[in-house]
Coordinates of C-alpha atoms in Angstrom, one line a residue:
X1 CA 14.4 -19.5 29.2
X2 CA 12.4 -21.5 26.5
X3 CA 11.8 -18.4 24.9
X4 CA 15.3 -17.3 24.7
X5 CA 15.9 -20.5 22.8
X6 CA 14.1 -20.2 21.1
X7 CA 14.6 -17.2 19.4
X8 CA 18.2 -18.0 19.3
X9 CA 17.5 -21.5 17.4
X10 CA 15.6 -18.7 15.3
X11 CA 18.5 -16.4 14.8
X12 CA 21.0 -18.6 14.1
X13 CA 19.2 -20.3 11.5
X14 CA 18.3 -17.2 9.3
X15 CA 21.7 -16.4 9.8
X16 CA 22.7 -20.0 8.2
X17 CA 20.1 -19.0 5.5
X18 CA 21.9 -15.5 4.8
X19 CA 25.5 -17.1 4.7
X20 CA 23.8 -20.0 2.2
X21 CA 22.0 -16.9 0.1
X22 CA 24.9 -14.8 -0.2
X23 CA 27.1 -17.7 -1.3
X24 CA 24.9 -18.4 -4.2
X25 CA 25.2 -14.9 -5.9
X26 CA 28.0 -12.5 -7.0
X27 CA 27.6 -8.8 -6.5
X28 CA 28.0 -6.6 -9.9
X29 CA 26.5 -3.1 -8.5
X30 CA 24.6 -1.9 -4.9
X31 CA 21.2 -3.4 -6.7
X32 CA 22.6 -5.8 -9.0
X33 CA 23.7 -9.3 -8.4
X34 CA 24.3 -12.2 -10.8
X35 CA 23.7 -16.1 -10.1
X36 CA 26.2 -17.5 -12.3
X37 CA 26.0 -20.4 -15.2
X38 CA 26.8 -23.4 -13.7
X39 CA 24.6 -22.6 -10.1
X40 CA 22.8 -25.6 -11.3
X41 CA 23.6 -27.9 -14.6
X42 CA 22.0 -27.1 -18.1
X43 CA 21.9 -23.2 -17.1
X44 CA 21.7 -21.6 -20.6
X45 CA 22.3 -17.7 -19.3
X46 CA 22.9 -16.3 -15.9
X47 CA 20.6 -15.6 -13.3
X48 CA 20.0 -11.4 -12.2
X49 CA 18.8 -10.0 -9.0
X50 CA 17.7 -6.5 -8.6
X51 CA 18.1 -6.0 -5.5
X52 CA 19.5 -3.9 -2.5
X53 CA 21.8 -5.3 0.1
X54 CA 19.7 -6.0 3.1
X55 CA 16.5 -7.5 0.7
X56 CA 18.8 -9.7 -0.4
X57 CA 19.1 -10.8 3.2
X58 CA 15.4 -11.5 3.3
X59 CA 15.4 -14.1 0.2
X60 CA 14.8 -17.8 0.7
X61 CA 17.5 -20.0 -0.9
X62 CA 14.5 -21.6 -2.8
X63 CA 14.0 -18.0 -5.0
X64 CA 17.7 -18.4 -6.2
X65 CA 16.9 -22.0 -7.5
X66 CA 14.2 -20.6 -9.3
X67 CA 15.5 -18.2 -11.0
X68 CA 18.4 -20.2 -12.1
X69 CA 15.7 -23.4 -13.1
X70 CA 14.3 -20.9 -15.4
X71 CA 17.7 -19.8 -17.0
X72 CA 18.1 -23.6 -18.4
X73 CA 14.8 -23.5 -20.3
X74 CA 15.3 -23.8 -24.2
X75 CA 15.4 -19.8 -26.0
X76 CA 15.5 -17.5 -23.2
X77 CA 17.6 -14.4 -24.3
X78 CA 20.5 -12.7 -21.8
X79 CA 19.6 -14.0 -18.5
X80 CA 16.4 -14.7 -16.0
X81 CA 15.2 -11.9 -14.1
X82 CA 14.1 -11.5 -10.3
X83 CA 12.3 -8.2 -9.2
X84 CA 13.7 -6.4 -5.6
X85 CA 10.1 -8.1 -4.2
X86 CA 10.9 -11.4 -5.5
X87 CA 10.1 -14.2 -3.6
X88 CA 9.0 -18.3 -3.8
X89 CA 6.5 -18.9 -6.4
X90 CA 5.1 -21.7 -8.1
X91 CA 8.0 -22.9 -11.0
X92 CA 9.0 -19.1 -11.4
X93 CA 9.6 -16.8 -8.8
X94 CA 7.2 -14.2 -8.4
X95 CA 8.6 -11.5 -9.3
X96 CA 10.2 -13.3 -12.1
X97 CA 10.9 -11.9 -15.5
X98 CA 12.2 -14.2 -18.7
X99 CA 11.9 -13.5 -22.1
X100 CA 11.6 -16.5 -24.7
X101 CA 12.8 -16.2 -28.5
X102 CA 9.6 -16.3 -30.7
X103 CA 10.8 -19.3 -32.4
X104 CA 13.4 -21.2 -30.4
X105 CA 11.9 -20.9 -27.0
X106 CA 8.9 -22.4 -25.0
X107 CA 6.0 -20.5 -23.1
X108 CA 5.2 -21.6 -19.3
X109 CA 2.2 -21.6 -17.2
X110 CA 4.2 -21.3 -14.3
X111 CA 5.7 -18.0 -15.7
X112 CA 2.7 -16.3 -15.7
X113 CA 0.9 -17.9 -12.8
X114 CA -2.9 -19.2 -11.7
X115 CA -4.1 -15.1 -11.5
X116 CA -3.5 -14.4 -14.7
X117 CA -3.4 -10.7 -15.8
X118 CA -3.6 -9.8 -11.7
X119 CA -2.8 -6.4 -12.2
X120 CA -3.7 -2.3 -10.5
X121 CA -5.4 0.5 -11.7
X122 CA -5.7 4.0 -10.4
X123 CA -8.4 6.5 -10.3
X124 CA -7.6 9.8 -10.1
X125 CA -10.3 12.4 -8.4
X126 CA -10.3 16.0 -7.4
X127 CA -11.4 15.7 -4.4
X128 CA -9.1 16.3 -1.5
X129 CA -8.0 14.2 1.7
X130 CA -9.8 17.0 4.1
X131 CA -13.4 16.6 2.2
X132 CA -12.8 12.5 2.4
X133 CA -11.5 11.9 5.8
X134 CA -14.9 12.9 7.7
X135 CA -17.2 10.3 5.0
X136 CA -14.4 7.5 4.9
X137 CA -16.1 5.1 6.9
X138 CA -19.5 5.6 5.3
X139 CA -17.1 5.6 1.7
X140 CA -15.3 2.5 2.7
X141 CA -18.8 0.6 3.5
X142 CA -20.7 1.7 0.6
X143 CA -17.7 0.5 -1.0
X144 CA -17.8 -2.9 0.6
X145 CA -21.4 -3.2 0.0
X146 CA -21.7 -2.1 -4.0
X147 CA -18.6 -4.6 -4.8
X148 CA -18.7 -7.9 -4.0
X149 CA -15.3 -9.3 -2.2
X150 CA -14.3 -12.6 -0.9
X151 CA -13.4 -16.3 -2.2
X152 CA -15.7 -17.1 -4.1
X153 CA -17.7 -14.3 -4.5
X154 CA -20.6 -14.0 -6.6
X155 CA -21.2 -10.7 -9.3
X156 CA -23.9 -8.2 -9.5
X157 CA -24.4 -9.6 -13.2
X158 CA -25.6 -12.1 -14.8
X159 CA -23.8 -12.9 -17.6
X160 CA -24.7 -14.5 -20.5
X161 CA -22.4 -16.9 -22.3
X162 CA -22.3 -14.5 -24.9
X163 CA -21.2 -11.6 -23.1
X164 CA -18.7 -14.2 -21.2
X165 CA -16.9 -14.6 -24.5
X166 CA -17.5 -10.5 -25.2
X167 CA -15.4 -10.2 -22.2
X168 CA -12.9 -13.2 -23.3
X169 CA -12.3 -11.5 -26.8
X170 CA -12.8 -8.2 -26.1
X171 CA -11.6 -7.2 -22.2
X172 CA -12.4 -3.8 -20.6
X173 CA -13.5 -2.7 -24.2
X174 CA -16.8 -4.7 -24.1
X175 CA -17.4 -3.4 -20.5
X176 CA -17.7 0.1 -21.4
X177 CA -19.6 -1.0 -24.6
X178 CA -21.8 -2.7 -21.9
X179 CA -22.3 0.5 -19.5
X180 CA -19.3 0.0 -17.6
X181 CA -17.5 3.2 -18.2
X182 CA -16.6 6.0 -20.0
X183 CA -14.2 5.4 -24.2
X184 CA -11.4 7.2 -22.2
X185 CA -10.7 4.6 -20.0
X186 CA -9.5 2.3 -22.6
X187 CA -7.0 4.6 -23.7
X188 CA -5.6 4.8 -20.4
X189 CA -4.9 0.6 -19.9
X190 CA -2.4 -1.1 -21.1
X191 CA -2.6 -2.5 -24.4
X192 CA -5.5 -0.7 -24.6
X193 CA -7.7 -3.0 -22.2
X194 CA -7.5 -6.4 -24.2
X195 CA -5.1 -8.2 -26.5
X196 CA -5.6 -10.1 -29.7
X197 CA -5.4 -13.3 -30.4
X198 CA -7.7 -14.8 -27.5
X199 CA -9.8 -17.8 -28.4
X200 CA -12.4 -19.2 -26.2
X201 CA -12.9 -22.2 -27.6
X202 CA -9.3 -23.2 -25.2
X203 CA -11.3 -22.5 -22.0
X204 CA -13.1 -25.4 -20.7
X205 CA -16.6 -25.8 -18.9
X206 CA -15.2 -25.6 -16.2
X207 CA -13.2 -22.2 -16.1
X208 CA -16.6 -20.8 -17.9
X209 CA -18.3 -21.9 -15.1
X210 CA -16.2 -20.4 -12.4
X211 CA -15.5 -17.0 -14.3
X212 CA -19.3 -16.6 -15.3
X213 CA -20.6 -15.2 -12.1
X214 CA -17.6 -13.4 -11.1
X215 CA -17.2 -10.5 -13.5
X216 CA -17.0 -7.2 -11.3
X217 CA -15.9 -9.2 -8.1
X218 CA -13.0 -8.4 -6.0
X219 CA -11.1 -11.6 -4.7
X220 CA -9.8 -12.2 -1.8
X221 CA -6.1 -13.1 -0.6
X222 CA -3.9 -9.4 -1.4
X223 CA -6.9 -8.2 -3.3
X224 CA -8.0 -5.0 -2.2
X225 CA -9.9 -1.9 -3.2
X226 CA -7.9 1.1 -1.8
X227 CA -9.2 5.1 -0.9
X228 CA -5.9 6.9 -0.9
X229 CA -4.2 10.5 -1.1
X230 CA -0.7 11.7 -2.4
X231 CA 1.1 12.9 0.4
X232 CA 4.5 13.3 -1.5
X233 CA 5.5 14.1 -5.1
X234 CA 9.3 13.5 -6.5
X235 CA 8.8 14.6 -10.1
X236 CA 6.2 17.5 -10.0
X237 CA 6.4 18.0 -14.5
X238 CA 5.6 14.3 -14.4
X239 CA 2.9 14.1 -11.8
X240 CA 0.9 17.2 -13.6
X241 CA 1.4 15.4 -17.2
X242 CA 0.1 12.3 -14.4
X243 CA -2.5 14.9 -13.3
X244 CA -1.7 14.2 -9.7
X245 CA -0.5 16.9 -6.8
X246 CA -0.6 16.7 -3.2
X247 CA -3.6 16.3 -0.7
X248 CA -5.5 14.7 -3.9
X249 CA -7.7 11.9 -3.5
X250 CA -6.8 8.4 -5.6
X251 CA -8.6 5.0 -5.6
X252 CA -6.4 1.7 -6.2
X253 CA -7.8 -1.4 -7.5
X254 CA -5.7 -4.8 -6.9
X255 CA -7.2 -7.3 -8.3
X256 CA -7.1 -10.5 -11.5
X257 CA -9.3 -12.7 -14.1
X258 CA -10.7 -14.6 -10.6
X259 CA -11.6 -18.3 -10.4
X260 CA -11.6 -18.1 -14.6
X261 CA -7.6 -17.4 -14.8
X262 CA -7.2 -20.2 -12.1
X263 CA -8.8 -22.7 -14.3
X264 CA -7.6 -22.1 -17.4
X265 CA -4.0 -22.5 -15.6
X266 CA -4.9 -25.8 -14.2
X267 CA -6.4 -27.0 -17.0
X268 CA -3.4 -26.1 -19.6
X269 CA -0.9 -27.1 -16.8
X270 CA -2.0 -30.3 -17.5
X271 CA -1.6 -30.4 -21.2
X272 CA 2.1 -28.8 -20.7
X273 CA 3.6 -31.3 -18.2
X274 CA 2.4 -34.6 -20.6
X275 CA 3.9 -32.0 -23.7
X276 CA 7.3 -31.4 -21.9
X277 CA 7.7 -35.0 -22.1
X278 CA 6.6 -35.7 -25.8
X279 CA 9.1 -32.7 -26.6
X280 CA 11.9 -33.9 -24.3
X281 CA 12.5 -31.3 -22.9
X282 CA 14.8 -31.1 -19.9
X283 CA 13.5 -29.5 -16.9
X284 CA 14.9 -29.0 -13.0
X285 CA 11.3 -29.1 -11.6
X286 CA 8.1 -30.1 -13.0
X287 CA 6.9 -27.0 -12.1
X288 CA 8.1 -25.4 -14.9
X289 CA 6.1 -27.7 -17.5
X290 CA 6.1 -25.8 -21.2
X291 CA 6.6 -26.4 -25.0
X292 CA 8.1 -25.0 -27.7
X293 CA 6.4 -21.2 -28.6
X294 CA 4.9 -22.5 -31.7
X295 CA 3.8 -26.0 -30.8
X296 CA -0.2 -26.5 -30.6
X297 CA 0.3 -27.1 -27.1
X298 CA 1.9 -24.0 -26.1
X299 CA -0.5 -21.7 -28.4
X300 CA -3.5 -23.2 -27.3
X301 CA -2.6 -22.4 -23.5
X302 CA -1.8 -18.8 -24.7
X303 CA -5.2 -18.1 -26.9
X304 CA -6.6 -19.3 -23.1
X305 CA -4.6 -17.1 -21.2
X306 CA -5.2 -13.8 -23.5
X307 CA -8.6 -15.0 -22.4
X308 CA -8.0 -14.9 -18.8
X309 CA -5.8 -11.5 -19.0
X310 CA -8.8 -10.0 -21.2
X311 CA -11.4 -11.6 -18.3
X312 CA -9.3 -9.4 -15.6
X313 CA -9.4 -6.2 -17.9
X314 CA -13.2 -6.3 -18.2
X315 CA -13.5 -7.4 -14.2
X316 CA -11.2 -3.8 -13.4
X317 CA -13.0 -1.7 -15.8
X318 CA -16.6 -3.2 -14.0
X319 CA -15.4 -2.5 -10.3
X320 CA -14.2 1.0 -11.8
X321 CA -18.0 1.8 -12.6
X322 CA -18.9 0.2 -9.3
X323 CA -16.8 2.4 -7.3
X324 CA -17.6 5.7 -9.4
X325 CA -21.7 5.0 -8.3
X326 CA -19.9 4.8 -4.8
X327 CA -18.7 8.2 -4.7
X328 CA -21.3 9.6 -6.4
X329 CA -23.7 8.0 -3.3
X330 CA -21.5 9.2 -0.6
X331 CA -20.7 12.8 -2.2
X332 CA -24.2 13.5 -4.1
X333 CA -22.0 14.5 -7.2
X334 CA -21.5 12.9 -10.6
X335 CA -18.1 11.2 -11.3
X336 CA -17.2 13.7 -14.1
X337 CA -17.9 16.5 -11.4
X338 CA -15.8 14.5 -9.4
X339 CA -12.6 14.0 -11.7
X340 CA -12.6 10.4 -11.5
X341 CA -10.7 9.7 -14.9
X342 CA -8.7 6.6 -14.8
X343 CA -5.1 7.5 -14.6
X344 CA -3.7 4.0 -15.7
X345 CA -4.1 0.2 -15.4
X346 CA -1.4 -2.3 -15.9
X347 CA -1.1 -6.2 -15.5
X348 CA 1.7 -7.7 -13.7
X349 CA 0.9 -12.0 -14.3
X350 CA 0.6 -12.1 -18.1
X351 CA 3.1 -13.2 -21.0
X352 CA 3.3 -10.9 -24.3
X353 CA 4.6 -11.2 -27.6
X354 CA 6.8 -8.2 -27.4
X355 CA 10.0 -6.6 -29.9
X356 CA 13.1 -6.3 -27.8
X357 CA 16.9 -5.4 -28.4
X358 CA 18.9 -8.3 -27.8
X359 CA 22.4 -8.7 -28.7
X360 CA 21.9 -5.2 -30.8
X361 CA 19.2 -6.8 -32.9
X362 CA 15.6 -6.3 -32.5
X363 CA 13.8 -9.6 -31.6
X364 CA 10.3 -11.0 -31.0
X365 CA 10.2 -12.5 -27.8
X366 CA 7.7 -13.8 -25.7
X367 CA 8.5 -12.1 -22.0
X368 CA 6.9 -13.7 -18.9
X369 CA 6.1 -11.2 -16.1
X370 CA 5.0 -13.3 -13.0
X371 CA 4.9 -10.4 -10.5
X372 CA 6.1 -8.1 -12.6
X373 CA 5.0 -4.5 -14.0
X374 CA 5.9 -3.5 -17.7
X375 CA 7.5 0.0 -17.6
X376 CA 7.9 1.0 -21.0
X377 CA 9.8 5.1 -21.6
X378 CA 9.2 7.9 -23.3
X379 CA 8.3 7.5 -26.9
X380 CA 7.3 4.1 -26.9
X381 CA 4.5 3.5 -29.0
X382 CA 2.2 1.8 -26.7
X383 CA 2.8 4.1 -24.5
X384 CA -1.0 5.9 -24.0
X385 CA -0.4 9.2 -26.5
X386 CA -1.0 11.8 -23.1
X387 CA 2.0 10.2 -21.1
X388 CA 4.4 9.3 -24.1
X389 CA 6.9 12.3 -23.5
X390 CA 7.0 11.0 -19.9
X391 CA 7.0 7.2 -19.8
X392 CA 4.3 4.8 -19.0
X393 CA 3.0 5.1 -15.4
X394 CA 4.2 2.3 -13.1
X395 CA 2.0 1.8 -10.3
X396 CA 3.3 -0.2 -7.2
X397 CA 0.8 -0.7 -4.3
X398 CA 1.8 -1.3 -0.9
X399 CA 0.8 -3.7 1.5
X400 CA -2.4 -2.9 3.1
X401 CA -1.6 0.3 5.4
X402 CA 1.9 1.3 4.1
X403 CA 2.3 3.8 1.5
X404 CA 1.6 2.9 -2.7
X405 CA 3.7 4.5 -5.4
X406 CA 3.6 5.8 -8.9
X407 CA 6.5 5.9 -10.9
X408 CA 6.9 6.5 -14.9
X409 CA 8.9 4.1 -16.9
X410 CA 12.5 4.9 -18.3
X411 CA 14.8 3.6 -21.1
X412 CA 16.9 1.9 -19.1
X413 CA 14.3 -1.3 -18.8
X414 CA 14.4 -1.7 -22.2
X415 CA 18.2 -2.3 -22.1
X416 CA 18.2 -4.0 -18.3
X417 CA 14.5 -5.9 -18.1
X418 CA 12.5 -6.2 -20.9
X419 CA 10.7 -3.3 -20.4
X420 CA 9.9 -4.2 -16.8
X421 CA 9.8 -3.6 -13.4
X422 CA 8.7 -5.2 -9.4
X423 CA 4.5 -5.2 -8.3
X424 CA 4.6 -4.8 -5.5
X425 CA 6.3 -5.2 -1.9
X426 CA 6.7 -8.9 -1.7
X427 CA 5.2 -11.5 0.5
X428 CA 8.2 -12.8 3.7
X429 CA 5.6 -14.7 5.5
X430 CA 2.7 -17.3 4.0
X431 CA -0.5 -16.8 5.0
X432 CA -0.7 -19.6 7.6
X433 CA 2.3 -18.1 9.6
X434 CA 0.4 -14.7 9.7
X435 CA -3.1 -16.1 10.7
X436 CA -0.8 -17.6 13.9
X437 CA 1.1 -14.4 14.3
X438 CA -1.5 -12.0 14.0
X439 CA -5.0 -11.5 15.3
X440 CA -7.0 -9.6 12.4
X441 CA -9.0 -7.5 14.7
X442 CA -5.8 -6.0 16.1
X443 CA -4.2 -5.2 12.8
X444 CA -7.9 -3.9 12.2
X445 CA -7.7 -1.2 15.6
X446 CA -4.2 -0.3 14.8
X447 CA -5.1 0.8 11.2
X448 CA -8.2 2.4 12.1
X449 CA -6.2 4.2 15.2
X450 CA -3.7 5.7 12.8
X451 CA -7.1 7.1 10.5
X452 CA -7.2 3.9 8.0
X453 CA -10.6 2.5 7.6
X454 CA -10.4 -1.4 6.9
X455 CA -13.7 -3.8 6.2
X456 CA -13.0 -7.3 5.2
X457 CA -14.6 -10.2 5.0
X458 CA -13.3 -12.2 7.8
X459 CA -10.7 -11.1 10.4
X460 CA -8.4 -13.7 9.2
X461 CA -8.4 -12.1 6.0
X462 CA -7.0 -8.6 8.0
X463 CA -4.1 -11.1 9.7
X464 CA -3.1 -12.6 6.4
X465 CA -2.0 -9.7 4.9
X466 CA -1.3 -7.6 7.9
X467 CA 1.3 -5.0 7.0
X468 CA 4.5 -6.9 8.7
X469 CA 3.5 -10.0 6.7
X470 CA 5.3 -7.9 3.5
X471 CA 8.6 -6.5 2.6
X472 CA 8.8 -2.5 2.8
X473 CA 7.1 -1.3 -0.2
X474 CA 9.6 2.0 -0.2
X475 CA 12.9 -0.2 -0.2
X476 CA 11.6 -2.4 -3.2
X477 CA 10.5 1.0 -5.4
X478 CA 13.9 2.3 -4.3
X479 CA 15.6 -0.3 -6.3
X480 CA 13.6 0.4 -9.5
X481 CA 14.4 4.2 -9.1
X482 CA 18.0 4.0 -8.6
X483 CA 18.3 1.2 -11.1
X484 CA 17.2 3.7 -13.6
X485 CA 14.5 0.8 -14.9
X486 CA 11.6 3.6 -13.3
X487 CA 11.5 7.0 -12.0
X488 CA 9.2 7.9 -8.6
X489 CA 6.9 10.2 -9.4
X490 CA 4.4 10.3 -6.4
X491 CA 3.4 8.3 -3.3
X492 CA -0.2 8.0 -1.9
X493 CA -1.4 6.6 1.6
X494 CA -4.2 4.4 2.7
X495 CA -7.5 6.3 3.8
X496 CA -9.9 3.3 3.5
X497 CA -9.3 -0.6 2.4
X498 CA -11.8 -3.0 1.6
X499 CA -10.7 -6.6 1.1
X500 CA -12.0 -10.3 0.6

C-alpha cells in the first residue's frame, strides 16, 4: 500500500511539473519551441528549445529559467539556445548555446562551465568487430591499466612547468611535437588542436598545480574511454569521405582540461561576480556572473580558458597515443598497420570568437557552447580540407551501453544555432539519485551479459552513470537530424568501457 503511494505522490507530481513546463513555452514546429520575452523581466530576446515533444516532458522547470536568465544578459544576438539534451546546469543550462556581440556583450564562466573544452574524439581502425570481440576483455584492461582514470588521477608524465605552458599555448600540437602522435592528427581537431590567444600568466598556482600531473589522465564522472563498432550507416557517400562502413572497429574518447579547467573557473568566477557589480550589470542569478567582452576582467578569464581548452586538446591527443600502444600490445601490430587515424575531435564547453550572420549582416560574436557540439557545413573554411564537401563531423556519444553517433554538420546551424548542435544524451538523474537507485555491480553484469566489457574504478562510478540515469541518445540526435542543424551519418555500439 505504501508503495502505491507512493508512486502516485510520484506521478502526480511530474505530472504537475509537465503542466508547469508546457505552460512556460509556445510551440513553433514538432522540434522547436520558443520561451517568450517577458517569461521573466529584463529578457532582451526570446528563449529556443530544440526539442521533440515527449523530451520536452522530461525538462525541469529550472532549465526554462535558465535559458530565459541568459536571454536578459547585455549583447546576445536573436535568442538563447537549449540543445534536445538540455538540462540544469550551473548559470546556463547545459546544453546551452548564446552568442555575445564582440563589443556590446559580456563573456560568462557559467557559459562555458568548470570542464572547460570537455569534448570527444574518434579513432577510426580497420580492424573488425569479429577480430575484437574474442581480446575485448584483455583490450579493455590493458586499456584501464596504460591510462590512468579516476578523480584525481595522477599522469604517466612528468611535466615540467615548461612543457605545462607548451601545452597551455600550444594544445594537441605540442603533444605530437612531444611524441604523442602522428602531424595528421592535428588536422583532424577542431581548430586545429589549440587556439590563439591563450596566456598563462591568468592561471594561478593553484590550477598549475592541479593540471601539472594530470596530462594524459581520463577523469572520472561521464568520462570514459570507449571500444566500439558501426553497426548502422544512414549516409554511406558521407561515411566513406568519413572513412567508416559497417562491422568496423572505432575508439571514443570523452573526456576535458581535468582539475586545471576546474580551477581556472573558480578562480575567474571570482573575479567576474565582484566585476558584475563594478559594471552594474543586472543579473537574475549570480550564477551568471560576467563583464563586458572587452573589459580586463572578461579577457583575462578568456586568455585562462583558451588555456584550459588548449590543456584538454593536448590531454586527448596524449590518451590517443596511450590507446594506440594498447592495441598494438593486444594485437602485436603497429597502429599504422592497424588504421588508427583520428577521424575527428571536437569540444563541446568552450567559448569562441566566431563570424556569424545576424540580422543579414556578418558579425563577430563570442558564442558560448556549454554542452554543446559546433557543427559547421560544407565549405566552411575551418572545416578540416578532407571533410569540407561534406560538413564537419559531429560526434555525439551515448551513455555508457547505448549506442554513439556520428553525424556531419549542415547549413542550417549557421542560420538556426550558431553553427551548433547537442553533446550528448543528457543527464535526468544526479549522481546521488543513481548511486541509491542503482547497484554498480549489476549495471556491470548486465553490460557484460549483453557482450559490453566495463572496468571502472569504483562500482559507484558504474551506478552513476548507469545507462537509465540518461535521456535516449537516439531521440536527442533525432532532433538535430530532422532540424536540419546535422545530418546522421553512422551509429557505433559499445564493445568495451573503461571509466573513472
Amino acid at each position: 500500500m505504501v508503495e502505491s503511494e507512493d508512486t502516485a505522490i510520484e506521478e502526480s507530481s511530474t505530472e504537475n511539473v509537465q503542466k508547469e513546463v508546457k505552460g512556460m513555452v509556445r510551440k513553433l514546429s514538432e522540434n522547436e519551441w520558443e520561451i517568450p520575452v517577458g517569461h521573466i523581466p529584463n529578457m532582451r530576446v526570446p528563449g529556443r528549445l530544440f526539442v521533440s515533444q515527449s523530451l520536452l516532458e522530461g525538462i525541469e522547470p529550472g532549465t526554462i529559467d535558465q535559458i530565459a536568465n541568459v536571454a536578459t544578459l547585455p549583447g546576445i544576438q536573436k535568442y538563447s539556445m537549449a540543445m534536445p539534451d538540455a538540462h540544469l546546469g550551473y548559470g546556463f543550462a547545459i546544453g546551452g548555446v548564446a552568442a555575445f556581440d564582440v563589443e556590446e556583450g559580456i563573456i560568462s564562466p557559467g557559459g562555458v562551465g568548470f570542464d572547460i573544452n570537455c569534448g570527444v574524439r574518434l579513432i577510426r581502425t580497420n580492424l573488425q568487430k569479429e577480430e575484437v570481440v574474442p581480446n575485448i576483455k584483455r583490450l579493455t584492461d590493458e586499456l584501464f591499466s596504460n591510462i590512468p582514470a579516476g578523480v584525481g588521477s595522477k599522469s604517466r608524465i612528468r611535466a615540467s612547468d615548461q612543457e605545462l605552458d607548451s601545452a597551455f599555448l600550444e594544445g594537441a600540437n605540442w603533444a605530437v611535437e612531444a611524441g604523442y602522435g602522428v602531424e595528421a592528427d592535428v588536422k583532424h581537431c577542431e581548430a586545429n588542436g589549440y587556439m590563439e590567444g591563450a596566456d598563462p600568466a591568468q592561471v594561478s598556482a593553484k590550477a598549475r598545480k592541479r593540471g601539472k600531473p594530470q596530462l594524459g589522465t581520463l577523469g572520472s564522472g561521464n568520462h570514459f574511454l570507449e571500444v566500439q563498432y558501426v553497426d548502422k550507416i544512414y549516409d554511406q557517400e558521407i561515411a566513406s569521405t568519413f572513412g567508416l562502413q559497417e562491422g568496423q572497429v572505432t575508439v571514443m574518447i570523452h573526456c576535458g582540461s581535468r582539475g586545471a579547467g576546474h580551477q581556472i573557473c573558480t578562480d575567474h568566477l571570482k573575479e567576474l561576480s565582484q566585476a558584475v557589480k563594478n559594471y552594474k550589470i543586472e543579473i537574475p542569478d549570480k550564477q551568471l556572473a560576467c563583464a563586458p567582452a572587452q573589459s580586463r576582467e572578461a579577457q583575462n578569464y578568456f586568455k585562462a580558458m583558451l588555456c584550459a581548452a588548449n590543456y584538454a586538446w593536448a590531454n586527448r591527443q596524449i590518451i590517443t597515443h596511450w590507446t594506440r600502444e594498447s592495441f598494438e600490445n593486444v594485437f602485436g601490430r603497429d597502429a599504422d598497420d592497424l588504421g588508427m587515424d583520428l577521424l575527428y575531435d571536437v569540444a563541446h564547453n568552450v567559448a569562441k570568437l566566431e563570424k556569424h550572420l545576424v540580422d543579414g549582416k556578418k558579425k563577430e560574436v563570442y558564442v558560448h557552447r556549454k554542452g554543446a557540439t559546433r557543427a559547421f557545413p560544407p565549405g566552411h573554411p575551418e572545416v578540416p580540407a578532407v571533410y569540407r564537401d561534406v560538413g564537419q563531423p559531429v560526434l555525439i556519444p551515448g551513455s555508457m551501453g547505448t549506442p554513439s553517433y556520428i553525424l556531419c554538420g549542415l547549413e542550417e546551424a549557421m542560420n538556426v544555432s550558431f553553427g551548433s548542435a547537442c553533446h550528448g544524451a543528457g543527464r535526468v538523474m544526479s549522481r546521488a539519485h543513481a548511486k541509491k537507485e542503482f547497484r554498480g555491480q549489476s549495471i556491470k553484469e548486465n553490460l557484460e551479459a549483453r557482450g559490453i566489457t566495463v572496468r571502472a574504478t569504483h562500482p559507484s562510478v558504474i551506478a552513476e552513470e548507469a545507462p537509465d540515469v540518461y535521456k535516449s541518445s537516439s531521440e536527442v540526435v533525432n532532433v538535430v537530424h530532422e532540424l536540419g542543424i546535422a545530418r546522421k551519418v553512422a551509429r557505433v555500439l559499445p564493445l568495451g568501457v573503461t571509466k573513472g
